Amino acid sequence: MEGVVVFGVPLDPDEREDVVMMKNDPKLRSSIRVKDPYTAVSERLSFKKELIGSAPVEPWLTPFPPDEMLFMCTVENYVTFIDCDGCWEYAMAIKDSMGDLVGDRRSLMIAVDHSAACASMIRSSEAYGKEDCGIIIFDSHFDGILPSYRCGLIQHDIDTNPNSPFDPDDPFIFGRSESFNADSFLFKLIDEKYVLPENVMVVGVSDYPSAKAEKLGDERVSRYIDFYHGYEERGVTVIPKERLRANPRLFDMGKLDVGNLHVSIDVDVGSRMALHGARFIDYKGLSEREIFNLLGGIRTSGKRIVSADISEIDVWKAGRMFSGKKDRTYEIASKMGNALFL
């Protein structure tokens, strides 16, 4: 069997204030052993492969910026990077470099920010033809929501929820550009026709609009819901976590009329169930058993996995103790890679 090219993309422009404070905390910094998820995951992979290291990323944009770059690590700087489409520039640079590094071989990307995975998605769609290349995304969040829609939901929560975790004085929940980022990348992929919507399947989402939300009548919520459902109207298959649990047959590979696949795994699809080392753990995801049953279904479908990514691993949480048990994110991520390519 041909070898798989394995590489990392340690891009982490996380703008959340608590994350920025953590990166600047000397005590926490001294406790971090793994500074790039690629190193911890790649060494555990069992299939035939070529490890080519991680793509170059500006040091202040990595999960563990060096001491001399901490002056750059501010909320304002990360917001500026995202709003100026820095994530898109990185994705395109990585895609362009993959031509020489990967060639016609299969590939596995170990990324932090999920937007970087678009490099592989676009490359595979170009190499194999978007008509014959499907995109399967495992994720607790639907990553096709533009900032204005997501910020509208946050503003609604502030206005109506006395226990809202959001700060009404946060200047960065207003007037954001409609940038390409980890929350919105599907919009650009589909809107600019890099991939066909009918060839995209998003599995395990926990943020699917509820019947209760549909009845709220708030313009900001309605706008978000209409935007979300608009993807389904264009042909994207969205399988919410609870519906999947009620009927596992909803994960039907026959819905994708393609011969080739890119499989994208945001590890938060298993957050607080299979693992705790994801950047976002606001939802309880799928169990380890549920995840690997789904991955097994891909392998037995007869479709060829030409590329994959495992994204959103948080080096600040992965491998730590949670409720008396050591987190297994790195182990599970490597098992995911093996399930796809072994």
Coordinates of C-alpha atoms in Angstrom, one line a residue:
M1 CA 0.0 0.0 0.0
E2 CA 1.3 3.5 -0.8
G3 CA 2.7 5.6 2.0
V4 CA 0.8 8.5 3.4
V5 CA 2.4 11.9 3.8
V6 CA 1.9 13.2 7.3
F7 CA 2.5 16.9 8.2
G8 CA 1.5 19.5 10.8
V9 CA 0.1 23.0 10.6
P10 CA 0.5 24.6 14.1
L11 CA -1.6 27.7 13.3
D12 CA -3.5 28.9 16.4
P13 CA -4.8 32.5 16.1
D14 CA -7.2 32.0 19.0
E15 CA -8.6 35.4 20.0
R16 CA -10.3 34.4 23.2
E17 CA -9.0 36.5 26.1
D18 CA -8.7 33.5 28.5
V19 CA -6.6 31.7 25.9
V20 CA -4.3 34.7 25.4
M21 CA -3.9 35.0 29.1
M22 CA -3.0 31.4 29.4
K23 CA -0.3 31.7 26.7
N24 CA 1.2 34.5 28.7
D25 CA 1.1 32.7 32.1
P26 CA 4.7 31.7 33.2
K27 CA 3.5 29.0 35.5
L28 CA 1.3 27.3 32.9
R29 CA 3.9 27.7 30.2
S30 CA 6.4 25.8 32.4
S31 CA 4.0 22.8 32.5
I32 CA 3.6 22.4 28.8
R33 CA 5.5 19.4 27.3
V34 CA 3.9 19.2 23.8
K35 CA 4.1 22.4 21.9
D36 CA 2.8 21.1 18.5
P37 CA 0.1 18.4 18.3
Y38 CA 1.9 17.0 15.2
T39 CA 4.8 15.7 17.3
A40 CA 2.6 13.8 19.8
V41 CA 0.2 12.4 17.2
S42 CA 2.6 11.5 14.4
E43 CA 4.8 9.3 16.6
R44 CA 1.9 7.1 17.4
L45 CA 0.7 6.4 13.9
S46 CA 1.1 2.8 12.7
F47 CA 0.4 2.9 9.0
K48 CA 3.0 3.3 6.2
K49 CA 3.9 6.9 6.1
E50 CA 6.4 9.7 5.5
L51 CA 6.7 12.3 8.3
I52 CA 7.7 15.6 6.8
G53 CA 7.3 17.9 9.9
S54 CA 5.2 20.9 10.4
A55 CA 4.6 23.8 8.0
P56 CA 6.3 27.1 9.0
V57 CA 4.0 29.4 11.0
E58 CA 4.9 32.8 12.4
P59 CA 5.9 32.0 16.0
W60 CA 3.3 34.3 17.7
L61 CA 0.6 32.4 15.8
T62 CA 1.6 29.0 17.2
P63 CA 0.0 27.2 20.1
F64 CA 3.0 27.9 22.3
P65 CA 4.7 31.2 21.2
P66 CA 8.3 31.6 22.3
D67 CA 9.0 34.0 25.2
E68 CA 10.4 36.6 22.9
M69 CA 7.2 36.8 20.8
L70 CA 4.7 37.1 23.7
F71 CA 4.5 40.8 23.2
M72 CA 2.6 40.0 20.0
C73 CA 0.1 37.7 21.7
T74 CA -2.8 40.1 22.3
V75 CA -6.5 39.8 21.6
E76 CA -6.3 42.8 19.3
N77 CA -3.5 41.3 17.2
Y78 CA -5.3 37.9 16.8
V79 CA -8.5 39.7 15.9
T80 CA -6.7 41.8 13.3
F81 CA -5.1 38.7 11.8
I82 CA -8.4 36.9 11.5
D83 CA -10.4 39.9 10.2
C84 CA -7.7 40.5 7.5
D85 CA -8.2 36.9 6.3
G86 CA -4.8 35.7 7.6
C87 CA -6.3 32.2 7.9
W88 CA -7.1 32.2 4.2
E89 CA -3.6 33.3 3.3
Y90 CA -2.1 30.5 5.3
A91 CA -4.5 27.9 3.8
M92 CA -3.5 28.9 0.3
A93 CA 0.2 28.9 1.1
I94 CA 0.0 25.4 2.5
K95 CA -2.1 24.2 -0.5
D96 CA 0.5 25.6 -2.9
S97 CA 3.4 23.9 -1.0
M98 CA 1.6 20.5 -1.0
G99 CA 2.2 20.1 -4.7
D100 CA 5.9 19.5 -4.3
L101 CA 5.7 17.8 -0.8
V102 CA 2.8 15.5 -1.4
G103 CA 2.7 15.0 -5.1
D104 CA 0.1 12.3 -6.0
R105 CA 0.3 10.6 -2.6
R106 CA -2.4 10.5 0.1
S107 CA -1.9 12.9 3.0
L108 CA -2.8 13.4 6.6
M109 CA -2.7 16.9 8.2
I110 CA -2.4 17.4 11.9
A111 CA -3.7 21.0 12.4
V112 CA -4.7 23.3 15.2
D113 CA -7.0 25.8 13.6
H114 CA -9.6 23.9 11.5
S115 CA -9.5 26.5 8.7
A116 CA -6.0 25.1 7.7
A117 CA -7.7 21.9 6.6
C118 CA -9.1 23.7 3.6
A119 CA -5.7 23.5 2.0
S120 CA -6.1 19.7 1.7
M121 CA -9.8 19.9 0.9
I122 CA -9.2 22.3 -2.0
R123 CA -6.2 20.4 -3.3
S124 CA -8.0 17.1 -3.3
S125 CA -11.0 18.6 -5.0
E126 CA -8.7 20.0 -7.7
A127 CA -6.6 16.9 -8.1
Y128 CA -9.5 14.4 -8.3
G129 CA -12.2 16.7 -9.6
K130 CA -14.8 18.3 -7.3
E131 CA -17.5 16.2 -9.0
D132 CA -15.8 13.0 -7.7
C133 CA -14.4 14.2 -4.3
G134 CA -16.5 14.3 -1.2
I135 CA -15.8 16.1 2.0
I136 CA -16.9 14.5 5.3
I137 CA -16.5 16.7 8.3
F138 CA -16.8 15.4 11.9
D139 CA -17.5 18.4 14.1
S140 CA -19.5 19.5 17.1
H141 CA -20.0 22.9 15.4
F142 CA -21.1 23.7 11.9
D143 CA -18.2 25.7 10.5
G144 CA -20.0 27.6 7.8
I145 CA -21.3 30.5 9.9
L146 CA -20.0 34.0 9.0
P147 CA -19.0 36.3 11.9
S148 CA -22.0 38.7 11.6
Y149 CA -24.4 35.8 12.1
R150 CA -22.5 34.3 15.0
C151 CA -22.1 37.7 16.6
G152 CA -25.8 38.3 16.3
L153 CA -26.4 35.2 18.3
I154 CA -24.0 36.4 21.0
Q155 CA -25.7 39.8 21.1
H156 CA -29.1 38.0 21.5
D157 CA -27.7 35.9 24.4
I158 CA -26.4 39.0 26.1
D159 CA -29.7 40.8 25.8
T160 CA -31.9 37.9 27.0
N161 CA -29.8 35.7 29.3
P162 CA -28.9 37.1 32.7
N163 CA -26.3 34.4 33.0
S164 CA -24.7 35.0 29.6
P165 CA -21.0 34.1 29.6
F166 CA -20.4 36.9 27.1
D167 CA -19.3 40.5 27.9
P168 CA -21.6 43.2 26.6
D169 CA -18.6 45.6 26.6
D170 CA -16.5 43.3 24.4
P171 CA -15.8 45.5 21.3
F172 CA -15.0 42.4 19.2
I173 CA -18.6 41.1 19.0
F174 CA -19.6 44.0 16.8
G175 CA -18.6 45.1 13.3
R176 CA -16.4 42.1 12.4
S177 CA -15.5 41.4 8.8
E178 CA -17.0 38.4 7.1
S179 CA -13.6 36.6 7.3
F180 CA -12.5 33.1 6.4
N181 CA -11.8 31.4 9.8
A182 CA -12.3 28.2 11.8
D183 CA -16.0 29.1 12.3
S184 CA -16.8 30.0 8.7
F185 CA -14.5 28.3 6.2
L186 CA -17.3 26.2 4.6
F187 CA -18.9 29.3 3.3
K188 CA -16.0 30.2 1.1
L189 CA -15.4 26.7 0.0
I190 CA -19.0 26.4 -1.2
D191 CA -19.8 30.0 -2.3
E192 CA -16.6 30.2 -4.4
K193 CA -17.2 26.7 -5.8
Y194 CA -14.1 25.0 -4.6
V195 CA -16.3 22.1 -3.5
L196 CA -19.8 21.0 -4.5
P197 CA -22.4 21.4 -1.7
E198 CA -24.0 18.0 -2.5
N199 CA -20.6 16.4 -1.9
V200 CA -20.3 17.8 1.6
M201 CA -21.4 16.0 4.7
V202 CA -21.1 17.4 8.3
V203 CA -21.5 14.8 11.0
G204 CA -22.2 15.1 14.7
V205 CA -23.0 18.8 15.1
S206 CA -24.4 19.9 18.4
D207 CA -25.3 23.5 17.4
Y208 CA -28.1 22.5 15.0
P209 CA -31.0 25.0 15.4
S210 CA -33.6 23.7 17.8
A211 CA -37.4 23.9 17.5
K212 CA -37.4 26.2 20.5
A213 CA -34.9 28.6 18.7
E214 CA -37.1 28.6 15.6
K215 CA -40.0 30.0 17.7
L216 CA -38.1 32.9 19.4
G217 CA -39.0 35.5 16.8
D218 CA -35.8 37.5 17.3
E219 CA -34.5 38.8 14.0
R220 CA -30.9 37.9 14.9
V221 CA -31.8 34.3 15.7
S222 CA -34.0 34.0 12.7
R223 CA -31.2 35.3 10.4
Y224 CA -28.8 32.8 11.9
I225 CA -31.2 29.9 11.4
D226 CA -32.1 30.8 7.9
F227 CA -28.4 31.0 7.0
Y228 CA -27.7 27.6 8.6
H229 CA -30.6 25.9 6.8
G230 CA -29.5 27.6 3.6
Y231 CA -26.6 25.1 3.4
E232 CA -29.0 22.2 3.5
E233 CA -31.2 23.8 0.8
R234 CA -28.1 24.0 -1.4
G235 CA -27.4 20.3 -0.9
V236 CA -25.1 20.0 2.1
T237 CA -25.9 17.0 4.3
V238 CA -26.0 18.0 8.0
I239 CA -26.4 15.2 10.6
P240 CA -27.0 16.5 14.1
K241 CA -25.5 14.5 17.0
E242 CA -28.9 13.7 18.7
R243 CA -30.5 12.6 15.4
L244 CA -27.4 10.4 14.7
R245 CA -27.7 8.8 18.1
A246 CA -31.4 8.1 17.6
N247 CA -30.8 6.6 14.1
P248 CA -27.2 5.7 13.2
R249 CA -28.3 4.8 9.7
L250 CA -28.5 8.6 9.0
F251 CA -24.8 8.3 8.4
D252 CA -25.2 6.9 4.9
M253 CA -22.2 6.9 2.7
G254 CA -24.4 6.3 -0.3
K255 CA -25.5 9.9 -0.1
L256 CA -22.1 10.9 -1.5
D257 CA -22.0 9.9 -5.1
V258 CA -18.2 10.1 -5.3
G259 CA -15.2 7.8 -5.5
N260 CA -12.7 9.9 -3.5
L261 CA -12.9 11.5 0.0
H262 CA -11.3 14.0 2.2
V263 CA -12.1 13.2 5.8
S264 CA -11.9 16.1 8.3
I265 CA -12.0 15.4 12.0
D266 CA -12.4 18.3 14.5
V267 CA -11.5 16.5 17.7
D268 CA -14.3 18.4 19.5
V269 CA -16.7 16.0 17.9
G270 CA -15.8 13.9 20.9
S271 CA -15.3 16.7 23.5
R272 CA -16.1 15.9 27.1
M273 CA -16.9 12.3 26.1
A274 CA -14.0 10.7 24.3
L275 CA -11.5 13.5 25.1
H276 CA -10.9 16.9 26.7
G277 CA -8.0 18.2 24.7
A278 CA -10.0 20.1 22.1
R279 CA -9.8 23.9 21.7
F280 CA -13.6 24.2 22.2
I281 CA -15.4 22.0 24.7
D282 CA -18.7 23.9 25.0
Y283 CA -20.7 20.8 23.9
K284 CA -20.6 17.2 24.9
G285 CA -19.7 15.3 21.8
L286 CA -19.8 11.7 20.7
S287 CA -18.3 8.8 22.6
E288 CA -15.1 7.1 21.5
R289 CA -17.1 4.0 20.4
E290 CA -19.5 6.1 18.4
I291 CA -16.7 8.0 16.6
F292 CA -14.9 4.8 15.6
N293 CA -18.1 3.1 14.4
L294 CA -18.5 6.0 12.0
L295 CA -14.9 5.9 10.8
G296 CA -15.3 2.2 10.2
G297 CA -18.3 2.9 8.0
I298 CA -16.1 5.1 5.8
R299 CA -13.5 2.4 5.4
T300 CA -16.1 -0.2 4.4
S301 CA -17.9 2.1 1.9
G302 CA -15.6 1.3 -1.0
K303 CA -14.6 5.0 -1.4
R304 CA -11.0 6.0 -1.4
I305 CA -9.7 8.3 1.3
V306 CA -7.2 10.5 -0.6
S307 CA -6.6 13.0 2.2
A308 CA -7.6 13.8 5.8
D309 CA -7.0 16.1 8.6
I310 CA -7.2 15.9 12.4
S311 CA -7.7 19.4 13.8
E312 CA -8.4 21.6 16.8
I313 CA -6.2 19.8 19.3
D314 CA -5.4 22.1 22.3
V315 CA -1.9 21.5 23.7
W316 CA -3.0 23.4 26.9
K317 CA -5.6 20.7 27.7
A318 CA -4.4 17.5 25.9
G319 CA -2.8 15.0 28.2
R320 CA -3.8 16.7 31.4
M321 CA -5.9 15.3 34.3
F322 CA -9.7 15.7 34.2
S323 CA -11.9 14.3 37.0
G324 CA -9.1 12.1 38.1
K325 CA -8.3 10.7 34.7
K326 CA -5.6 11.5 32.3
D327 CA -6.9 12.9 29.0
R328 CA -6.2 10.7 26.0
T329 CA -6.5 13.2 23.1
Y330 CA -3.2 12.4 21.5
E331 CA -3.8 8.7 21.7
I332 CA -7.3 9.0 20.3
A333 CA -6.2 11.3 17.5
S334 CA -3.6 8.8 16.4
K335 CA -6.2 6.0 16.5
M336 CA -8.3 8.2 14.3
G337 CA -5.5 8.4 11.8
N338 CA -4.9 4.7 12.0
A339 CA -8.6 4.1 11.5
L340 CA -8.5 6.0 8.2
F341 CA -5.2 4.8 6.7
L342 CA -4.1 1.5 8.4

